[in-house]
XYZ file of N, CA and C in Angstrom:
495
model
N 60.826 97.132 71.071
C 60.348 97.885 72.213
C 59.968 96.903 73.320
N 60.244 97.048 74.956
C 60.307 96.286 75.801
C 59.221 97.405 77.203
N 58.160 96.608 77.482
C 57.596 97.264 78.483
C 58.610 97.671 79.697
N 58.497 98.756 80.278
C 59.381 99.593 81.033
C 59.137 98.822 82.496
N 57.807 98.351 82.936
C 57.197 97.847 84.353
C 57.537 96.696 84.088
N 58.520 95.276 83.464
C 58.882 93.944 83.402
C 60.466 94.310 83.273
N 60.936 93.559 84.794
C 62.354 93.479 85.006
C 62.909 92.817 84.091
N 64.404 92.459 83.996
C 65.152 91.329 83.340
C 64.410 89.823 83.754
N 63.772 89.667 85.080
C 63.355 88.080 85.174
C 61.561 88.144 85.014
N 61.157 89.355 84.287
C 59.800 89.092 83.371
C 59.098 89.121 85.044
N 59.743 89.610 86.185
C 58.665 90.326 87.235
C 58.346 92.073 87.398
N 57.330 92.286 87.572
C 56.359 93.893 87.564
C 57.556 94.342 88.486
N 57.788 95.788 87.637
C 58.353 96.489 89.237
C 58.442 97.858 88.393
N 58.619 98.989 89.652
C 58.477 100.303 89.259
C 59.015 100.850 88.631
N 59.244 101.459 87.835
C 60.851 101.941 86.908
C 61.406 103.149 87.810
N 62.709 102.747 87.563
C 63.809 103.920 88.365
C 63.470 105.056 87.214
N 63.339 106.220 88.370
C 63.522 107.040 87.392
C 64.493 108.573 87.803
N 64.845 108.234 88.864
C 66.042 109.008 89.295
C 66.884 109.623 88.299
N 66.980 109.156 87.493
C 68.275 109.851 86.603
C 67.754 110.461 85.334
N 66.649 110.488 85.619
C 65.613 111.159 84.360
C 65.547 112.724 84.879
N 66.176 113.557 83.937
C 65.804 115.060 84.163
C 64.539 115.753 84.472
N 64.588 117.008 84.888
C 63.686 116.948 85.539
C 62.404 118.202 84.576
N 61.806 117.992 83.809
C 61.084 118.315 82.687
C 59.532 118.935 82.613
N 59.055 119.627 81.882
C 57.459 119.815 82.023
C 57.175 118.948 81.462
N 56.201 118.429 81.875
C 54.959 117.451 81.106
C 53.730 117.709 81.221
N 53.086 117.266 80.028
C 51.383 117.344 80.196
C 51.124 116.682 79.508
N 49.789 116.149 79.767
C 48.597 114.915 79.162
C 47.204 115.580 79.216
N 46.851 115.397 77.879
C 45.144 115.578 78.132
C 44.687 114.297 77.396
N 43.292 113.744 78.371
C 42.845 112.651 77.792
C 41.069 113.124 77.939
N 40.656 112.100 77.177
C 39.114 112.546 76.720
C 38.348 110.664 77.022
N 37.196 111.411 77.912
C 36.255 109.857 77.324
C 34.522 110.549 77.510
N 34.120 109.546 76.991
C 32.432 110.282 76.259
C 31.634 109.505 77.139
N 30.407 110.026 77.330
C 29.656 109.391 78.265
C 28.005 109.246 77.771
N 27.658 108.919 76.877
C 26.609 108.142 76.091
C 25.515 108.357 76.848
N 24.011 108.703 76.484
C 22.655 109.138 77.436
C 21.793 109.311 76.575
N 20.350 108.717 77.301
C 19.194 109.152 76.899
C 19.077 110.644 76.638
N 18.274 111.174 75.425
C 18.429 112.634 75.305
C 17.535 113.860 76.871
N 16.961 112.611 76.910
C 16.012 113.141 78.363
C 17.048 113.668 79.756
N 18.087 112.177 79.613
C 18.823 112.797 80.498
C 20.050 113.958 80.756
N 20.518 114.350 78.884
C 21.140 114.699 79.271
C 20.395 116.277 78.956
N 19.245 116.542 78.961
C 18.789 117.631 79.381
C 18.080 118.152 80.431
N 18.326 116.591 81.540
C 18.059 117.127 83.015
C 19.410 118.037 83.649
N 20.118 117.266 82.919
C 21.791 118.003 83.218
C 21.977 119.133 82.754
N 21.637 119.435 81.559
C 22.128 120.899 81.251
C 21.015 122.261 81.878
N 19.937 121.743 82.305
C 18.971 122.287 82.385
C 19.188 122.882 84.126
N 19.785 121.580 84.763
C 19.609 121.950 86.361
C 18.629 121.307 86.802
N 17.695 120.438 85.905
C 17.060 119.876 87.109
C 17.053 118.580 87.421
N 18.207 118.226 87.552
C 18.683 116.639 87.994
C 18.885 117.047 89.552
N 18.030 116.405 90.177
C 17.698 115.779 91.391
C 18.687 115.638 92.474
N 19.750 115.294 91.382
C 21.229 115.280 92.539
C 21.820 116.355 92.683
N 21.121 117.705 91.646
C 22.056 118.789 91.462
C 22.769 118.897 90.832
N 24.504 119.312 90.615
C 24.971 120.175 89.674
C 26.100 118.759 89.584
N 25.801 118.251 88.351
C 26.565 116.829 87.691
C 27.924 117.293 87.527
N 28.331 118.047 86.556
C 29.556 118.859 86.382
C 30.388 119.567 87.352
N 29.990 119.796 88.200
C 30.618 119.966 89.438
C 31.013 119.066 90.252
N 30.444 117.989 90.556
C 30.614 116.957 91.146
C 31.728 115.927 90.858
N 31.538 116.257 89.083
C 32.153 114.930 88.225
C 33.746 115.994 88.527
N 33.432 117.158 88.670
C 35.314 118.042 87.983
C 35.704 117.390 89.735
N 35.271 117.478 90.787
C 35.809 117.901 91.464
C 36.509 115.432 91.422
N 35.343 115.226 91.414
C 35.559 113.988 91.341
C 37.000 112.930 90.678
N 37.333 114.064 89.145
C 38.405 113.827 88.502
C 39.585 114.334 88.883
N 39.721 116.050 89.451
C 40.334 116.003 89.937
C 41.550 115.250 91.200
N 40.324 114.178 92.329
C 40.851 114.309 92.851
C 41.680 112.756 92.815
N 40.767 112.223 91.837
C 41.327 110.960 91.078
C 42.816 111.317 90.750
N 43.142 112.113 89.753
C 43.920 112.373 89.342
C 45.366 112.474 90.041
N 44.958 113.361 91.409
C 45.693 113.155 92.639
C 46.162 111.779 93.019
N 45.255 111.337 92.992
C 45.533 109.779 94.047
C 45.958 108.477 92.794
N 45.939 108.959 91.236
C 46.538 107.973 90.830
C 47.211 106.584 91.516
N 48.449 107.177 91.931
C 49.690 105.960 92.654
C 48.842 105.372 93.147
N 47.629 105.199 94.198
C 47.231 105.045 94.959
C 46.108 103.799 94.084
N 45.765 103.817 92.976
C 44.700 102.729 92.142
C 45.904 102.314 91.396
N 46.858 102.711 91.060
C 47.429 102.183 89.475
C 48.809 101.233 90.378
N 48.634 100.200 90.555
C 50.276 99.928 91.488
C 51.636 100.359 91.185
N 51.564 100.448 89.662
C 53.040 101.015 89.558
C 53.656 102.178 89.338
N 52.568 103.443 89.329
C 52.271 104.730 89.236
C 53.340 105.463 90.144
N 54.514 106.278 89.387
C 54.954 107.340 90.741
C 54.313 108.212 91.349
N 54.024 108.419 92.567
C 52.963 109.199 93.239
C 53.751 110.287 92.629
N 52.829 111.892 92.263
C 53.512 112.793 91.285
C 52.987 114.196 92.578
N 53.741 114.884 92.048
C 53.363 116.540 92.452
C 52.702 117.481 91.174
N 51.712 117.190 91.066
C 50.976 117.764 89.999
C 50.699 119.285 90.115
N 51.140 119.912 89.368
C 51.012 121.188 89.211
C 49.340 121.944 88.639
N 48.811 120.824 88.118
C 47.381 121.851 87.004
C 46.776 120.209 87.388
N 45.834 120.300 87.299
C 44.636 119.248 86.660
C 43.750 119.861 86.362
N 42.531 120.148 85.520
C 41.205 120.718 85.050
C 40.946 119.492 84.052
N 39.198 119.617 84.225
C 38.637 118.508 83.741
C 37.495 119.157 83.361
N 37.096 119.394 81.852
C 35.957 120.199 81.508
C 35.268 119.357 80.356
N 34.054 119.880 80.515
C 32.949 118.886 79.757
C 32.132 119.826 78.917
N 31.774 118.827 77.415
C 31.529 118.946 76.337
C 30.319 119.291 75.792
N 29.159 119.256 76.112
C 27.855 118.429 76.160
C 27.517 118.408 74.618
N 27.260 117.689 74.042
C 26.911 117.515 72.481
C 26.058 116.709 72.455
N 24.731 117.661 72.550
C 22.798 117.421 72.453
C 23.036 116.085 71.055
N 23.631 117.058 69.455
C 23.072 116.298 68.471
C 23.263 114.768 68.436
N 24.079 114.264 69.324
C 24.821 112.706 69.696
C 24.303 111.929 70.780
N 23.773 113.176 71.621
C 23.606 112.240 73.065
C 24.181 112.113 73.900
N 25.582 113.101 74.026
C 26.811 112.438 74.700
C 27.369 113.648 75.674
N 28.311 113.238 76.466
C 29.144 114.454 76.925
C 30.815 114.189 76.934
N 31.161 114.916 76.055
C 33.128 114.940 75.771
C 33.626 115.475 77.003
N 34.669 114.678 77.678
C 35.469 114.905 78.684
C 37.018 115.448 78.755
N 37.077 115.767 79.021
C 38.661 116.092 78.766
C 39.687 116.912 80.179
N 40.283 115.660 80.296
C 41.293 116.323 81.172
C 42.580 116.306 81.061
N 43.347 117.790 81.543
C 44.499 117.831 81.731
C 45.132 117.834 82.591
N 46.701 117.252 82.693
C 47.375 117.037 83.831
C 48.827 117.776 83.725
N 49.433 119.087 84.343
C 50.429 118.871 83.893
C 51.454 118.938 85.461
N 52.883 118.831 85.121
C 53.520 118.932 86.445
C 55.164 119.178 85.701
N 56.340 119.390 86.696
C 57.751 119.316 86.322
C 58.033 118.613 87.197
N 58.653 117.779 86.266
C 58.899 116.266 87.197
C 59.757 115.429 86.251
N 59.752 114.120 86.622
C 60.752 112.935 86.206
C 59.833 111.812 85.247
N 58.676 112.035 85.527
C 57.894 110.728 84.609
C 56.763 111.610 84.197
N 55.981 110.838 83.554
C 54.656 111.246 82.715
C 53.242 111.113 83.556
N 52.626 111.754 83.239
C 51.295 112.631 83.632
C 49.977 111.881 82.426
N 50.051 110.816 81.985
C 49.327 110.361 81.358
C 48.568 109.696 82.089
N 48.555 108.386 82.604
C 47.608 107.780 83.632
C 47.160 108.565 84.509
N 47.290 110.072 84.969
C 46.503 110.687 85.786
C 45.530 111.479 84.629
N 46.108 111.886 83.706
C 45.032 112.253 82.877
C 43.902 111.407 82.575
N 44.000 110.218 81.983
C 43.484 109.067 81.872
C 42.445 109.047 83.174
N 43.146 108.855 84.145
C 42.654 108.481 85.460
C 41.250 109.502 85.998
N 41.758 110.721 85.366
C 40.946 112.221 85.701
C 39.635 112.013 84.892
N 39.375 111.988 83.331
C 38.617 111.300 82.399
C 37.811 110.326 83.564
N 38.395 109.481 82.951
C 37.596 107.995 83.706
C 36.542 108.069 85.200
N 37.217 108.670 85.899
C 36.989 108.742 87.088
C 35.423 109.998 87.091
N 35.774 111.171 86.461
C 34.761 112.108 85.981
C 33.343 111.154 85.224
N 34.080 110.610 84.255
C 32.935 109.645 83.586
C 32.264 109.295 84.838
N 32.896 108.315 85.341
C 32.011 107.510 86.468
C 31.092 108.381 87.095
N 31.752 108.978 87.472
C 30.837 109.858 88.346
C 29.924 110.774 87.894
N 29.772 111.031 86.548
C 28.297 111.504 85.600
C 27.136 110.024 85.744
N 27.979 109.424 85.470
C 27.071 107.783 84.836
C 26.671 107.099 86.817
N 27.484 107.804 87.706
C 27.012 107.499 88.901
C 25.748 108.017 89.536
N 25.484 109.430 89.264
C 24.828 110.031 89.352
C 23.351 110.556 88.971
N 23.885 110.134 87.468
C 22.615 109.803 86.397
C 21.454 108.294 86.496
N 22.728 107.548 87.198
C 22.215 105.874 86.838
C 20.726 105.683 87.416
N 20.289 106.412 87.885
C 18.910 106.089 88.616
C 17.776 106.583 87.497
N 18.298 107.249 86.912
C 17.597 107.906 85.480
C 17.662 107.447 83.933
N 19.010 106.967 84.270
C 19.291 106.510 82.973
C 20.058 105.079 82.728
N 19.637 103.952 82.764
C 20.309 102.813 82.829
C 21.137 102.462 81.596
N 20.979 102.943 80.998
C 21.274 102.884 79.204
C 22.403 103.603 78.816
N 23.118 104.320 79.691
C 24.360 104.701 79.716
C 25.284 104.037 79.102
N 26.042 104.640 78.716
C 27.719 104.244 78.098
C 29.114 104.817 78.563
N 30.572 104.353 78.699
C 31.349 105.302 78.723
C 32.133 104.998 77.936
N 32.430 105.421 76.884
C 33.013 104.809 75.761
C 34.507 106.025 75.627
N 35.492 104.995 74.872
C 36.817 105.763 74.173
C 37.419 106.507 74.845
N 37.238 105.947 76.010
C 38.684 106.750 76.629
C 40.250 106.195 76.353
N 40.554 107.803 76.092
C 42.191 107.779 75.340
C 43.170 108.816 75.829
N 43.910 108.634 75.470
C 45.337 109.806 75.826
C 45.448 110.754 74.480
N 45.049 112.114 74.643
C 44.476 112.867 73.290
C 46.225 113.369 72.939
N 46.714 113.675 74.096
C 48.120 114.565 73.873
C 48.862 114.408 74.944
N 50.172 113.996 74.563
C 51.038 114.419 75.553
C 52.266 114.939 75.419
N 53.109 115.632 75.979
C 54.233 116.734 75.717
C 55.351 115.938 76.971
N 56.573 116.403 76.394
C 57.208 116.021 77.735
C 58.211 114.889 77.846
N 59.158 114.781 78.551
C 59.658 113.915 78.701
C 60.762 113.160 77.092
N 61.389 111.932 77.624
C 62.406 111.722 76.355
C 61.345 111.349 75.250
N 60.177 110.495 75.191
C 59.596 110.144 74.195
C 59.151 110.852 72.890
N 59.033 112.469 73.593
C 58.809 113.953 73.210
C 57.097 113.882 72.889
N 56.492 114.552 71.598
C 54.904 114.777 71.636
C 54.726 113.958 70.811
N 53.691 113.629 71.334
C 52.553 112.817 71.041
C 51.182 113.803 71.100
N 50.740 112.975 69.630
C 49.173 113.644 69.873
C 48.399 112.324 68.973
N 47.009 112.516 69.537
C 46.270 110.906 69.156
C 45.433 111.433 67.781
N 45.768 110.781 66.731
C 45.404 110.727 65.342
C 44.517 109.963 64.947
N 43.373 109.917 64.733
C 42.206 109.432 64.266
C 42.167 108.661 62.954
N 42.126 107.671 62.971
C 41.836 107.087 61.784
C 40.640 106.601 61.201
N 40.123 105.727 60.278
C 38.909 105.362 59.939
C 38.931 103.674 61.095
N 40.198 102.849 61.310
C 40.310 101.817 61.829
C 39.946 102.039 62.729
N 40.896 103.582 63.912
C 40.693 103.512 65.245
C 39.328 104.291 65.733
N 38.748 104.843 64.812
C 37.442 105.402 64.937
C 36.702 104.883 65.890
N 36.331 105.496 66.955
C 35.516 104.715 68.079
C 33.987 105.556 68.067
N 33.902 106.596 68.085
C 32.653 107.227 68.347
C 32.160 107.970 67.106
């Protein structure tokens, strides 16, 4: 197997993808966002100071998700059909599960915007919170599923090795 972004002379460049049919795809990816139990029942409660965290963070991932091409250099800027980015909250851990999906009909994959959607949402809980909670984490962000395209499905399988949280 040969990375797709390294030409024949081992320089970065975009992959053609013109001649790739034109297909549904979707990606959902997940990352967790680690908290004092204090804080994360200023959040569920409503009375975090900044207001409504989950709102902020969806609209936040969303629009990440959009602008991928735009952080990732070798990213095809995409016409995304769906993004939603919904959150978990799980008191007994401390944490909040993220999860976003990306899907579109198109020529390449919708994974790094999923990814991108996650991540970007994280930040922006742990941005928001940080004045409250320094002790934060954003741990295990991954690509949970993806459909689509020649590689076909993928879905992310848990092991005892890859066990992160």
């Amino acid at each position: 197997m040969s990375f797709t972004h390294i030409n024949a002379n081992g320089e970065a460049n975009m992959v053609d993808v013109s001649n790739k049919p034109v297909t549904t795809r979707e990606a959902r990816a997940e990352a967790f966002v680690y908290m004092q139990p204090e804080t994360l029942e200023k959040i569920l409660s409503g009375n975090h100071h900044k207001g409504d965290v989950f709102s902020v963070a969806r609209i936040a991932g969303i629009q990440a998700a959009k602008t991928t091409s735009q952080l990732i250099p070798l990213c095809h800027p995409l016409m995304l059909s769906k993004v939603s980015v919904e959150f978990e909250p799980i008191p007994a851990e401390n944490k909040i599960r993220i999860e976003a999906l990306c899907r579109l009909s198109g020529q390449t994959g919708v994974e790094m915007e999923a990814l991108t959607a996650a991540s970007v949402a994280a930040l922006t809980l742990f941005d928001m919170c940080k004045a409250v909670d320094k002790t934060m984490s954003i741990e295990a962000i991954r690509v949970l599923e993806k459909v689509g395209g020649q590689s076909g499905h993928f879905q992310y399988q848990t092991t005892q090795e890859q066990k992160h949280d």
